CSV table of C-alpha atoms and ligand atoms in Angstrom, one decimal:
chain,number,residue,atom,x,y,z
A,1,UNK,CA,-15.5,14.5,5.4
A,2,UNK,CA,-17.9,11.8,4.0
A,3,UNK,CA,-16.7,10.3,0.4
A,4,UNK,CA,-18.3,8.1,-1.4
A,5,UNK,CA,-16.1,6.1,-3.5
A,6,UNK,CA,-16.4,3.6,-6.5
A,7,UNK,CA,-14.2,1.1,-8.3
A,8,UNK,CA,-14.6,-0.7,-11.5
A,9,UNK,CA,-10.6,-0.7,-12.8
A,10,UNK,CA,-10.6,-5.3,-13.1
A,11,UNK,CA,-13.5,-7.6,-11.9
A,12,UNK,CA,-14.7,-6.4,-8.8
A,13,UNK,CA,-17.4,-3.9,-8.5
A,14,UNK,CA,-17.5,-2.1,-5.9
A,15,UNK,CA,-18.9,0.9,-4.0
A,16,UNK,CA,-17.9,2.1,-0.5
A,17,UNK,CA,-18.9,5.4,2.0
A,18,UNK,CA,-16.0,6.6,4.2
A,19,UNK,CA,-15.7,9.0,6.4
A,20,UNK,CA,-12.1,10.5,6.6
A,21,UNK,CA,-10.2,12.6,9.3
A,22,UNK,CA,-6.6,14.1,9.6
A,23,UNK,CA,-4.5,16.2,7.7
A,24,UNK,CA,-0.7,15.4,8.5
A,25,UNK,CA,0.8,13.9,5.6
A,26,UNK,CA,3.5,13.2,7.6
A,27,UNK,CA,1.6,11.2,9.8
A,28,UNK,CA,2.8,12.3,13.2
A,29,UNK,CA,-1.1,13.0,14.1
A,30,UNK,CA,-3.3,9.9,12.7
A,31,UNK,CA,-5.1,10.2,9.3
A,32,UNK,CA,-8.1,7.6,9.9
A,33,UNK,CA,-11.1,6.2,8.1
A,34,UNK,CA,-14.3,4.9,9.0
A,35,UNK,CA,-15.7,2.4,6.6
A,36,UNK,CA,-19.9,3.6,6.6
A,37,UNK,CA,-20.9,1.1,4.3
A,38,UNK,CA,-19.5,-1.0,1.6
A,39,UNK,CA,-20.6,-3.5,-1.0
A,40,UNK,CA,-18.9,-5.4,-3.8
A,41,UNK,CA,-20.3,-7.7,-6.4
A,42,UNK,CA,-17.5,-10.3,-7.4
A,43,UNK,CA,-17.3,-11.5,-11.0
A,44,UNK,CA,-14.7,-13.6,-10.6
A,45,UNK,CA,-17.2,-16.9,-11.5
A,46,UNK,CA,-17.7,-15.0,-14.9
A,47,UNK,CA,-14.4,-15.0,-15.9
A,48,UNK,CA,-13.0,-18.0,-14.5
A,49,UNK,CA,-13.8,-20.5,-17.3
A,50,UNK,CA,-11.9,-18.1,-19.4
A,51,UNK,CA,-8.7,-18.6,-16.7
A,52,UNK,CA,-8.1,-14.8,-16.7
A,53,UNK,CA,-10.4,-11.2,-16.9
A,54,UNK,CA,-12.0,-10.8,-19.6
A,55,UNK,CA,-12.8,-6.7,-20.1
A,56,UNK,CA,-16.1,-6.4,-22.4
A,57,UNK,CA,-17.7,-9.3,-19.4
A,58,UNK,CA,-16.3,-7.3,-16.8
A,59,UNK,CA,-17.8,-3.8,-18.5
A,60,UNK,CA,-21.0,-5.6,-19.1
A,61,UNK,CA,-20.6,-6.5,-15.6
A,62,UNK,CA,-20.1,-3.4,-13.7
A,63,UNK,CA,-22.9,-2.0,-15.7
A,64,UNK,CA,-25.0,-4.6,-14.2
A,65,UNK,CA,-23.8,-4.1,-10.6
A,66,UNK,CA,-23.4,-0.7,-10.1
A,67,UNK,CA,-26.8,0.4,-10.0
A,68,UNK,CA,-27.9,-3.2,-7.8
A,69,UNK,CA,-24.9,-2.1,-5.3
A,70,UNK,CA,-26.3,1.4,-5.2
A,71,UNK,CA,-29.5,0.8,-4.7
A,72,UNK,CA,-28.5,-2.2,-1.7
A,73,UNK,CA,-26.4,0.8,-0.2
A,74,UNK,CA,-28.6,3.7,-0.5
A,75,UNK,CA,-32.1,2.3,-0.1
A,76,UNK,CA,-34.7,4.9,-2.1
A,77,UNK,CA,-36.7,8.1,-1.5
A,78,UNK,CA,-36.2,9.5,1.7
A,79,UNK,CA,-33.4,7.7,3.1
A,80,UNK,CA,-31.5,8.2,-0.3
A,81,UNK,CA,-31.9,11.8,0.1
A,82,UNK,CA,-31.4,12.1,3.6
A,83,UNK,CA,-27.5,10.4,3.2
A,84,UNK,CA,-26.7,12.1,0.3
A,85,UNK,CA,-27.2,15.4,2.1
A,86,UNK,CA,-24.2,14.1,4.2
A,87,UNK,CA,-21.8,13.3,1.4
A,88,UNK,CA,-19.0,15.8,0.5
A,89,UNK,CA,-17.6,14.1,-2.3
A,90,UNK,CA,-17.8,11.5,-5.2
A,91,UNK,CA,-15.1,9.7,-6.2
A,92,UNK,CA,-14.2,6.8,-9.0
A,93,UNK,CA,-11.0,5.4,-9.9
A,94,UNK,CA,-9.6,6.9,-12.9
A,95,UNK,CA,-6.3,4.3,-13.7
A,96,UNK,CA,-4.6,2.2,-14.2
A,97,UNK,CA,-7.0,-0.9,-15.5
A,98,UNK,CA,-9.2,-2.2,-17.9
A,99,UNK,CA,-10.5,1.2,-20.1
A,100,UNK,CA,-13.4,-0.6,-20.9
A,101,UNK,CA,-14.4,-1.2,-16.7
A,102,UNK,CA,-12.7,1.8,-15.7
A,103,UNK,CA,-15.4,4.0,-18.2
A,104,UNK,CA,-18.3,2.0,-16.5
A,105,UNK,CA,-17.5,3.6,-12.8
A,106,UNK,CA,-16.3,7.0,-14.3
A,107,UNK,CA,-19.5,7.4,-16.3
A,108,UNK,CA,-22.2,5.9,-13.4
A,109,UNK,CA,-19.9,8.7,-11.0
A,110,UNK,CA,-20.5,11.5,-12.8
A,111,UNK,CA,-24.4,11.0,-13.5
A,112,UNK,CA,-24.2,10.7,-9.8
A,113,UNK,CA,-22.3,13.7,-9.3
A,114,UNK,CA,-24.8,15.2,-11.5
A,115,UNK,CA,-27.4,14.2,-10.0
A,116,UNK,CA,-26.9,14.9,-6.5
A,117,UNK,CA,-25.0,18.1,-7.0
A,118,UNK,CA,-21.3,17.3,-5.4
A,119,UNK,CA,-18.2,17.5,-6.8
A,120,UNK,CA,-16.2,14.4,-8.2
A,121,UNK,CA,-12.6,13.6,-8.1
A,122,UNK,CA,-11.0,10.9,-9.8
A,123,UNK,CA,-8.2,8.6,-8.0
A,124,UNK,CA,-5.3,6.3,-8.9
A,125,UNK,CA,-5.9,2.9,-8.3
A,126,UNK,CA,-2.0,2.2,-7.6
A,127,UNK,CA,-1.8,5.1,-4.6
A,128,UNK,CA,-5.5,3.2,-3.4
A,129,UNK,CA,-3.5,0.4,-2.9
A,130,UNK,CA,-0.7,2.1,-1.2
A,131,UNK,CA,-2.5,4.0,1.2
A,132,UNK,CA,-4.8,0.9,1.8
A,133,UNK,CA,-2.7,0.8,5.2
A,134,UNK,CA,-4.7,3.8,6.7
A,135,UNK,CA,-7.9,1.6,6.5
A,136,UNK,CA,-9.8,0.4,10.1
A,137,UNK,CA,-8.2,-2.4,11.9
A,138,UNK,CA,-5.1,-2.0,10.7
A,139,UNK,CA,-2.8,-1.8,13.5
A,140,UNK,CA,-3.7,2.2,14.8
A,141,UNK,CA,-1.1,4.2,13.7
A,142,UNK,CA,-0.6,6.2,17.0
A,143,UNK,CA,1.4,9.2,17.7
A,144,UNK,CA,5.3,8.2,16.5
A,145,UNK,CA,8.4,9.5,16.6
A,146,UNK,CA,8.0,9.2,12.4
A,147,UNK,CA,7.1,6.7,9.7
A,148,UNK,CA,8.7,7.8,7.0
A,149,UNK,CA,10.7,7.1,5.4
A,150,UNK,CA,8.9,4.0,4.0
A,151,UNK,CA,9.3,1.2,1.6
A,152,UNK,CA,6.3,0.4,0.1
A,153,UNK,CA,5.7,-2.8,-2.0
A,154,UNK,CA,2.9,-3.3,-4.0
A,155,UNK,CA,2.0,-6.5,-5.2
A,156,UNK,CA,-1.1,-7.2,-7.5
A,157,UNK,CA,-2.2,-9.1,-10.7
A,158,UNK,CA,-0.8,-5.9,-12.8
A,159,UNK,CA,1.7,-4.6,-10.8
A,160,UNK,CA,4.9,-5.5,-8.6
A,161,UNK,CA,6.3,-2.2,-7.6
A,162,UNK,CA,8.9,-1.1,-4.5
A,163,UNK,CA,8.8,2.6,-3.9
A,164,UNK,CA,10.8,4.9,-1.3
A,165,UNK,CA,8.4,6.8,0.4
A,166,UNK,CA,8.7,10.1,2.4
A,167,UNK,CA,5.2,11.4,3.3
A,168,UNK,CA,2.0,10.7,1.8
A,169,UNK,CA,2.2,12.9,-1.2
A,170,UNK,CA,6.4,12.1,-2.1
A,171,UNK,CA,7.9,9.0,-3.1
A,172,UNK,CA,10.2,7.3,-5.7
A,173,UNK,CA,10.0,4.0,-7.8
A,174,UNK,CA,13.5,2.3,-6.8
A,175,UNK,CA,11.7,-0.9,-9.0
A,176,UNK,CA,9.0,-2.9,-10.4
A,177,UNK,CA,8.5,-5.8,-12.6
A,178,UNK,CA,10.2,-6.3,-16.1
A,179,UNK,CA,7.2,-8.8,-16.8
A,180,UNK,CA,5.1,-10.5,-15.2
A,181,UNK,CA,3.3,-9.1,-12.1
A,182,UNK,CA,3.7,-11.5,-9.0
A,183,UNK,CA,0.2,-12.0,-9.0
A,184,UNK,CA,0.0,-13.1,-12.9
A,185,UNK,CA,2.9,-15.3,-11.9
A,186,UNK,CA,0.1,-16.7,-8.8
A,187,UNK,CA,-2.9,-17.0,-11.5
A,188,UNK,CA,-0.2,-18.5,-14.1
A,189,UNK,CA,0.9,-21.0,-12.2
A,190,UNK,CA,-2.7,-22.1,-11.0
A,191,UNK,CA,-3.8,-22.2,-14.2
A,192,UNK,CA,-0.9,-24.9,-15.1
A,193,UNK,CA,-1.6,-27.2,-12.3
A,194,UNK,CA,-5.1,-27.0,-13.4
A,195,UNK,CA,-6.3,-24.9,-10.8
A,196,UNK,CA,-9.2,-21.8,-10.8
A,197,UNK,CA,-8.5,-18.3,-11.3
A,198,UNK,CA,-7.6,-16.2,-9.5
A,199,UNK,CA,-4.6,-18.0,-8.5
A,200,UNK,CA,-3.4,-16.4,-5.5
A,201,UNK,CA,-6.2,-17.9,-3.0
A,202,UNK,CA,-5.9,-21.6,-4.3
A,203,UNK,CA,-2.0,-22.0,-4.6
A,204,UNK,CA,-1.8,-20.4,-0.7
A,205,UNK,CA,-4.3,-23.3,-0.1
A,206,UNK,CA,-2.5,-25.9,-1.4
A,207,UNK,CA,0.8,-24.6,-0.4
A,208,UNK,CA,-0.1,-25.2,2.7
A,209,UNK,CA,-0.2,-29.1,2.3
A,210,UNK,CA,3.2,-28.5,0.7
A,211,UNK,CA,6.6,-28.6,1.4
A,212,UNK,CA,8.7,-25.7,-0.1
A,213,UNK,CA,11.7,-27.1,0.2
A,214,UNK,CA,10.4,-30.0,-2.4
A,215,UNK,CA,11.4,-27.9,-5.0
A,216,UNK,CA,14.4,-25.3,-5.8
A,217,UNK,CA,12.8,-22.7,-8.1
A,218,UNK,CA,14.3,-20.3,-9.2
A,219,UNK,CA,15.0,-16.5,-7.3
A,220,UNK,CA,14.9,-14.0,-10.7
A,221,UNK,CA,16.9,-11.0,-10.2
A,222,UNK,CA,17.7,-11.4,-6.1
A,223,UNK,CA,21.1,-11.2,-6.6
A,224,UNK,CA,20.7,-8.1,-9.2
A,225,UNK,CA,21.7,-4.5,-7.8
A,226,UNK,CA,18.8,-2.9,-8.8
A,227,UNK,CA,15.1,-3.1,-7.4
A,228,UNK,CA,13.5,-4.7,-10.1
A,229,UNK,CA,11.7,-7.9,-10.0
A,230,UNK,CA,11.1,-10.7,-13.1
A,231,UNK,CA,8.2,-13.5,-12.5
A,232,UNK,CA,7.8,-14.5,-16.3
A,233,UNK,CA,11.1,-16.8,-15.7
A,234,UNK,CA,10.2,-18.5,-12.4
A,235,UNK,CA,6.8,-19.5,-14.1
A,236,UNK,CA,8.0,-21.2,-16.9
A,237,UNK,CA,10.3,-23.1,-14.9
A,238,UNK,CA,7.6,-24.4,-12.7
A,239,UNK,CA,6.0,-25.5,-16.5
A,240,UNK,CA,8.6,-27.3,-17.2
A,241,UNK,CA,9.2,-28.8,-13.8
A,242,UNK,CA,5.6,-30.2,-13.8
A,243,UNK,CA,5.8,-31.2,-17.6
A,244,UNK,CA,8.8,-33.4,-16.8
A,245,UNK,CA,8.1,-34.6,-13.6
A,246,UNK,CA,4.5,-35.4,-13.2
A,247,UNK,CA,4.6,-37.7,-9.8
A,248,UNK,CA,5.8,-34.7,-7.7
A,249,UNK,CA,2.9,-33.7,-5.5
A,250,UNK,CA,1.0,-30.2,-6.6
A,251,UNK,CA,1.2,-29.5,-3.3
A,252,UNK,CA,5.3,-29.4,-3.0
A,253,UNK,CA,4.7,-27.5,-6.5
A,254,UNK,CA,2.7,-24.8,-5.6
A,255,UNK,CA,4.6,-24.5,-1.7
A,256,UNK,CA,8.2,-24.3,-3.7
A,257,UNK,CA,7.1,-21.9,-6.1
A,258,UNK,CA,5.2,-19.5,-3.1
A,259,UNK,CA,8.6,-20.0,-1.4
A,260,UNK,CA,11.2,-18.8,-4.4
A,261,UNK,CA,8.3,-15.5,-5.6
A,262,UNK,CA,8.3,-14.7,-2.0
A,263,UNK,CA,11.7,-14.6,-1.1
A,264,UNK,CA,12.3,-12.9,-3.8
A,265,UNK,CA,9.6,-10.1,-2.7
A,266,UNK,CA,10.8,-10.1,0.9
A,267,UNK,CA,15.0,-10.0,0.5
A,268,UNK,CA,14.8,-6.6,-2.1
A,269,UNK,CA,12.5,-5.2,-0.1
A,270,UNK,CA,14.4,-5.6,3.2
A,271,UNK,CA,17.6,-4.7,1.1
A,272,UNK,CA,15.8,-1.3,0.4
A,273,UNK,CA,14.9,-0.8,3.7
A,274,UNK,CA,18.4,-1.0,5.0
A,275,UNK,CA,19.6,0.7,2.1
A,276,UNK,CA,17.4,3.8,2.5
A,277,UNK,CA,17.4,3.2,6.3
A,278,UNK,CA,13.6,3.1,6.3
A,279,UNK,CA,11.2,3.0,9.3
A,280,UNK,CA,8.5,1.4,8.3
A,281,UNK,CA,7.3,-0.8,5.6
A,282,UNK,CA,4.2,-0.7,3.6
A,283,UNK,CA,2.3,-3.8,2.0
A,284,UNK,CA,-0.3,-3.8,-0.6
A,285,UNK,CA,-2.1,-5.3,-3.2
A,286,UNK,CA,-3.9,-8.8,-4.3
A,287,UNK,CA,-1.0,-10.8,-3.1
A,288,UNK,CA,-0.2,-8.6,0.4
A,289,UNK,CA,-3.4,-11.1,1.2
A,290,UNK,CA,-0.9,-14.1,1.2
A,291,UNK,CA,-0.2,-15.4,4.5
A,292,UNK,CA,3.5,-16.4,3.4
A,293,UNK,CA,4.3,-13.5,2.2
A,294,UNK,CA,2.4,-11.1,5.1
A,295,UNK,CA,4.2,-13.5,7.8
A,296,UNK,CA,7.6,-13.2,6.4
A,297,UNK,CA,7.7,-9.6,5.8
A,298,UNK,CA,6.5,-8.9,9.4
A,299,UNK,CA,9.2,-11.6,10.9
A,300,UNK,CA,12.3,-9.5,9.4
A,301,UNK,CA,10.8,-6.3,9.7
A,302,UNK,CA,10.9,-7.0,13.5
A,303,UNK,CA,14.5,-8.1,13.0
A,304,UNK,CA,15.2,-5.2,11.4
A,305,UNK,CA,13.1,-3.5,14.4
A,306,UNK,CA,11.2,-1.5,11.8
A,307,UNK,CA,7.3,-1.1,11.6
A,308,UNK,CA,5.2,-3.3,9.3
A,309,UNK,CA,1.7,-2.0,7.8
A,310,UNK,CA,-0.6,-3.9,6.3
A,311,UNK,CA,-4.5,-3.5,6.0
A,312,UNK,CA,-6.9,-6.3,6.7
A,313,UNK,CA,-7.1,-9.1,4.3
A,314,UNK,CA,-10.4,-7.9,2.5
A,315,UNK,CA,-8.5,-4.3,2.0
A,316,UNK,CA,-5.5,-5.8,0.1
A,317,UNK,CA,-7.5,-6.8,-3.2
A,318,UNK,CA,-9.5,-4.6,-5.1
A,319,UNK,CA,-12.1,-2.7,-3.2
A,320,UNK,CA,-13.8,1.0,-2.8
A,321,UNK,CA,-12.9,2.3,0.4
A,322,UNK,CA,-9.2,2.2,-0.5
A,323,UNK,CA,-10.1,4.4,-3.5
A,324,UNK,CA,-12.1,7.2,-1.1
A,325,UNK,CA,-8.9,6.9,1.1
A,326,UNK,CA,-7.0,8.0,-2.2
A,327,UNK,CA,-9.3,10.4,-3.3
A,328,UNK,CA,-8.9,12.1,0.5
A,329,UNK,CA,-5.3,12.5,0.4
A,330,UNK,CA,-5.9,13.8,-3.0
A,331,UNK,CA,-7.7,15.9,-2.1
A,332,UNK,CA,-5.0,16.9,1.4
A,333,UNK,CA,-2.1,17.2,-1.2
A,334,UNK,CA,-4.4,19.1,-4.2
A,335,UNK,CA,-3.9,16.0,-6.5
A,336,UNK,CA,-6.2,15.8,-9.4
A,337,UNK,CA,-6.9,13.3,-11.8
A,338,UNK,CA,-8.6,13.7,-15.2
A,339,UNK,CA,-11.9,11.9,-15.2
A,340,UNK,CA,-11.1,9.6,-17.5
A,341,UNK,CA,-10.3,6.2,-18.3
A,342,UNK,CA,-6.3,5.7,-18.3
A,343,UNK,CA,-5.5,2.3,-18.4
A,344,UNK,CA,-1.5,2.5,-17.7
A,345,UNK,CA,-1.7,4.9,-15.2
A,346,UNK,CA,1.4,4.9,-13.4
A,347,UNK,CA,2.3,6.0,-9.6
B,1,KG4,O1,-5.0,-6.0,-6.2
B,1,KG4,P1,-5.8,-7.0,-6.9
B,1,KG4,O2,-7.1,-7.4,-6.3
B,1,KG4,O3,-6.1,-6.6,-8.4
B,1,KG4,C1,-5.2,-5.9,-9.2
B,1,KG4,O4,-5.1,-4.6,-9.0
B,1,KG4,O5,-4.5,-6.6,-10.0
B,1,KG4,O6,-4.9,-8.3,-7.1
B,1,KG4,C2,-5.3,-9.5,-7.7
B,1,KG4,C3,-4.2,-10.5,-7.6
B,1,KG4,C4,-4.5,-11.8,-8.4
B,1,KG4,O7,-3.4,-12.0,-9.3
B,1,KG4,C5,-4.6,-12.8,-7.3
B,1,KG4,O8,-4.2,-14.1,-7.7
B,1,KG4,C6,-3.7,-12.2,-6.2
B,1,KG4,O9,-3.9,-10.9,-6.3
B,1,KG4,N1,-4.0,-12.8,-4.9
B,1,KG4,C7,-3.2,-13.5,-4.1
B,1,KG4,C8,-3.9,-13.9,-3.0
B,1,KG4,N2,-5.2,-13.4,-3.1
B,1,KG4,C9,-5.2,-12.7,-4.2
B,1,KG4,N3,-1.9,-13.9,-4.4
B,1,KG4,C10,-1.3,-14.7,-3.5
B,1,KG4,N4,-1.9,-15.1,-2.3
B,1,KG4,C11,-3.2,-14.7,-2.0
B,1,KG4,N5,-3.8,-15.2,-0.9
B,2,ZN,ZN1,-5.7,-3.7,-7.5
């Protein structure tokens, strides 16, 4: 089955074909994607000056963009027509994000959908991310003795969420954030040590130079029963730390702070996964593209002799082809969305 998918929930724009195979939800037999074509149109330089997105830019944006990425991926005339009569389905991202940019890609879908006669389906951003896994070049999930069940943690700019999972169509919240998001918490802390947004890129960069022993941040909530996480806490005590002592070296900063959020990340979700005695563990989101956090989660998973998932780095912030790999399973577990713009979409 040949999707093509669109996103427009934050500031990227972007537009992806997939072609998608499998049925078992369980995945004993391999669901798999092949990525056709993509593109994406970045506006992160737009909203940078502003330290954070900035929703009527990015609508103005994806306005801009869509119909440039369209026309890069689809060519004109002829050729436009001729893969078009290949494509079984639109979809668009319905929620969560910013209403304003998540109208942009509903509205440009359904003129499509229109247009070209198919049928459009809308998709959760949140379950993109989780099932973000599934995309190429992730480690090929061959036959197993059984994944599930799962603990997946999804990190992003608006979200921090652990869920129990047992297929691809059941799971359960066990926690998420009271606050901030661990990715906010990356872009917050940037921005306080003067750095660009986003933040997650930069502070691994400089972290790197760092030493994360420098600095004892605090670990909000580790010790706490339950599976939620705070970030707000953690960031203002790396304001304060760099208000009062301004010799320490940004780099020891920024590699502390990377050291508490991600231990934080890593011990509840290892504690769920023995808890629920879990098989396998799901990354995703934004921050899943941070090499601390990707490289300790995959060191105790194979302590704990459990599997670790995790797409490619590009596949771990916001992009299309996760959204047509939603959109499939929707379609596999007779999901639907409403087409419209719900900007606190949950999962
Ligand atoms: O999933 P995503 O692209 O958008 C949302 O759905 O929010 O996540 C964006 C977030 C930003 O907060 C960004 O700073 C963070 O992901 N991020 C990272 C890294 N790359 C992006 N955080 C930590 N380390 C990274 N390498
Ligand atoms: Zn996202």
């Amino acid at each position: 089955m040949r999707i093509l998918a669109i996103e427009t929930s934050c500031d990227e724009t972007a537009i992806a074909l997939i072609e998608a195979k499998g049925t078992d939800l369980m995945l004993k037999k391999p669901i798999s994607y092949k990525i056709l074509k993509e593109e994406v149109a970045s506006q992160i330089a737009s909203h940078a000056p502003f330290g954070g997105v900035v929703p009527n830019i990015a609508k103005r944006e994806h306005q801009e963009n869509l119909p440039i990425l369209y026309r890069k991926m689809f060519g004109g005339g002829a050729l436009e027509k001729k893969a078009w009569a290949k494509i079984d389905y639109i979809a668009v991202t319905a929620g969560p994000g910013l209403e304003p940019a998540l109208w942009t890609g509903i509205v440009f879908a359904k003129e499509l959908a229109k247009k070209w006669k198919k049928p459009l389906i809308g998709a959760n951003h949140l379950e993109g991310h989780l099932y973000s896994f599934l995309l190429p070049k992730t480690k090929k999930l061959k036959k197993n003795k059984g994944l599930f069940p799962a603990i997946a943690l999804i990190v992003s700019g608006g979200h921090t969420i652990l869920l129990k999972v047992d297929n691809l169509k059941a799971w359960k919240k066990l926690g998420e954030t009271v606050d901030d998001a661990a990715g906010e918490a990356y872009d917050k802390v940037a921005r306080l040590l003067g750095l660009p947004y986003p933040g997650g890129p930069v502070i691994q960069k400089l972290a790197d130079e760092g030493n994360p022993l420098a600095i004892n941040f605090p670990r909000p909530m580790l010790h706490h029963k339950n599976y939620n996480f705070s970030f707000s806490g953690l960031k203002t005590s790396v304001l304060y730390f760099v208000r009062d002592n301004p010799e320490v070296k940004p780099a020891d900063v920024a590699a502390s702070f990377v050291a508490a959020a991600t231990e934080v990340l890593v011990k509840k979700t290892m504690r769920a996964v023995s808890e629920f005695k879990a098989k396998t563990i799901l990354l995703s989101g934004g921050v899943a593209a941070n090499k601390h956090l990707r490289d300790n989660l995959l060191s105790s998973a194979s302590k704990a002799k459990v599997n670790f998932y995790v797409a490619e780095q590009k596949y771990n912030t916001d992009n299309a082809a996760m959204i047509g790999a939603a959109a499939y399973i929707n379609l596999l577990r007779k999901k639907k969305f409403k087409l419209i713009a719900k900007g606190n979409l949950g999962i």
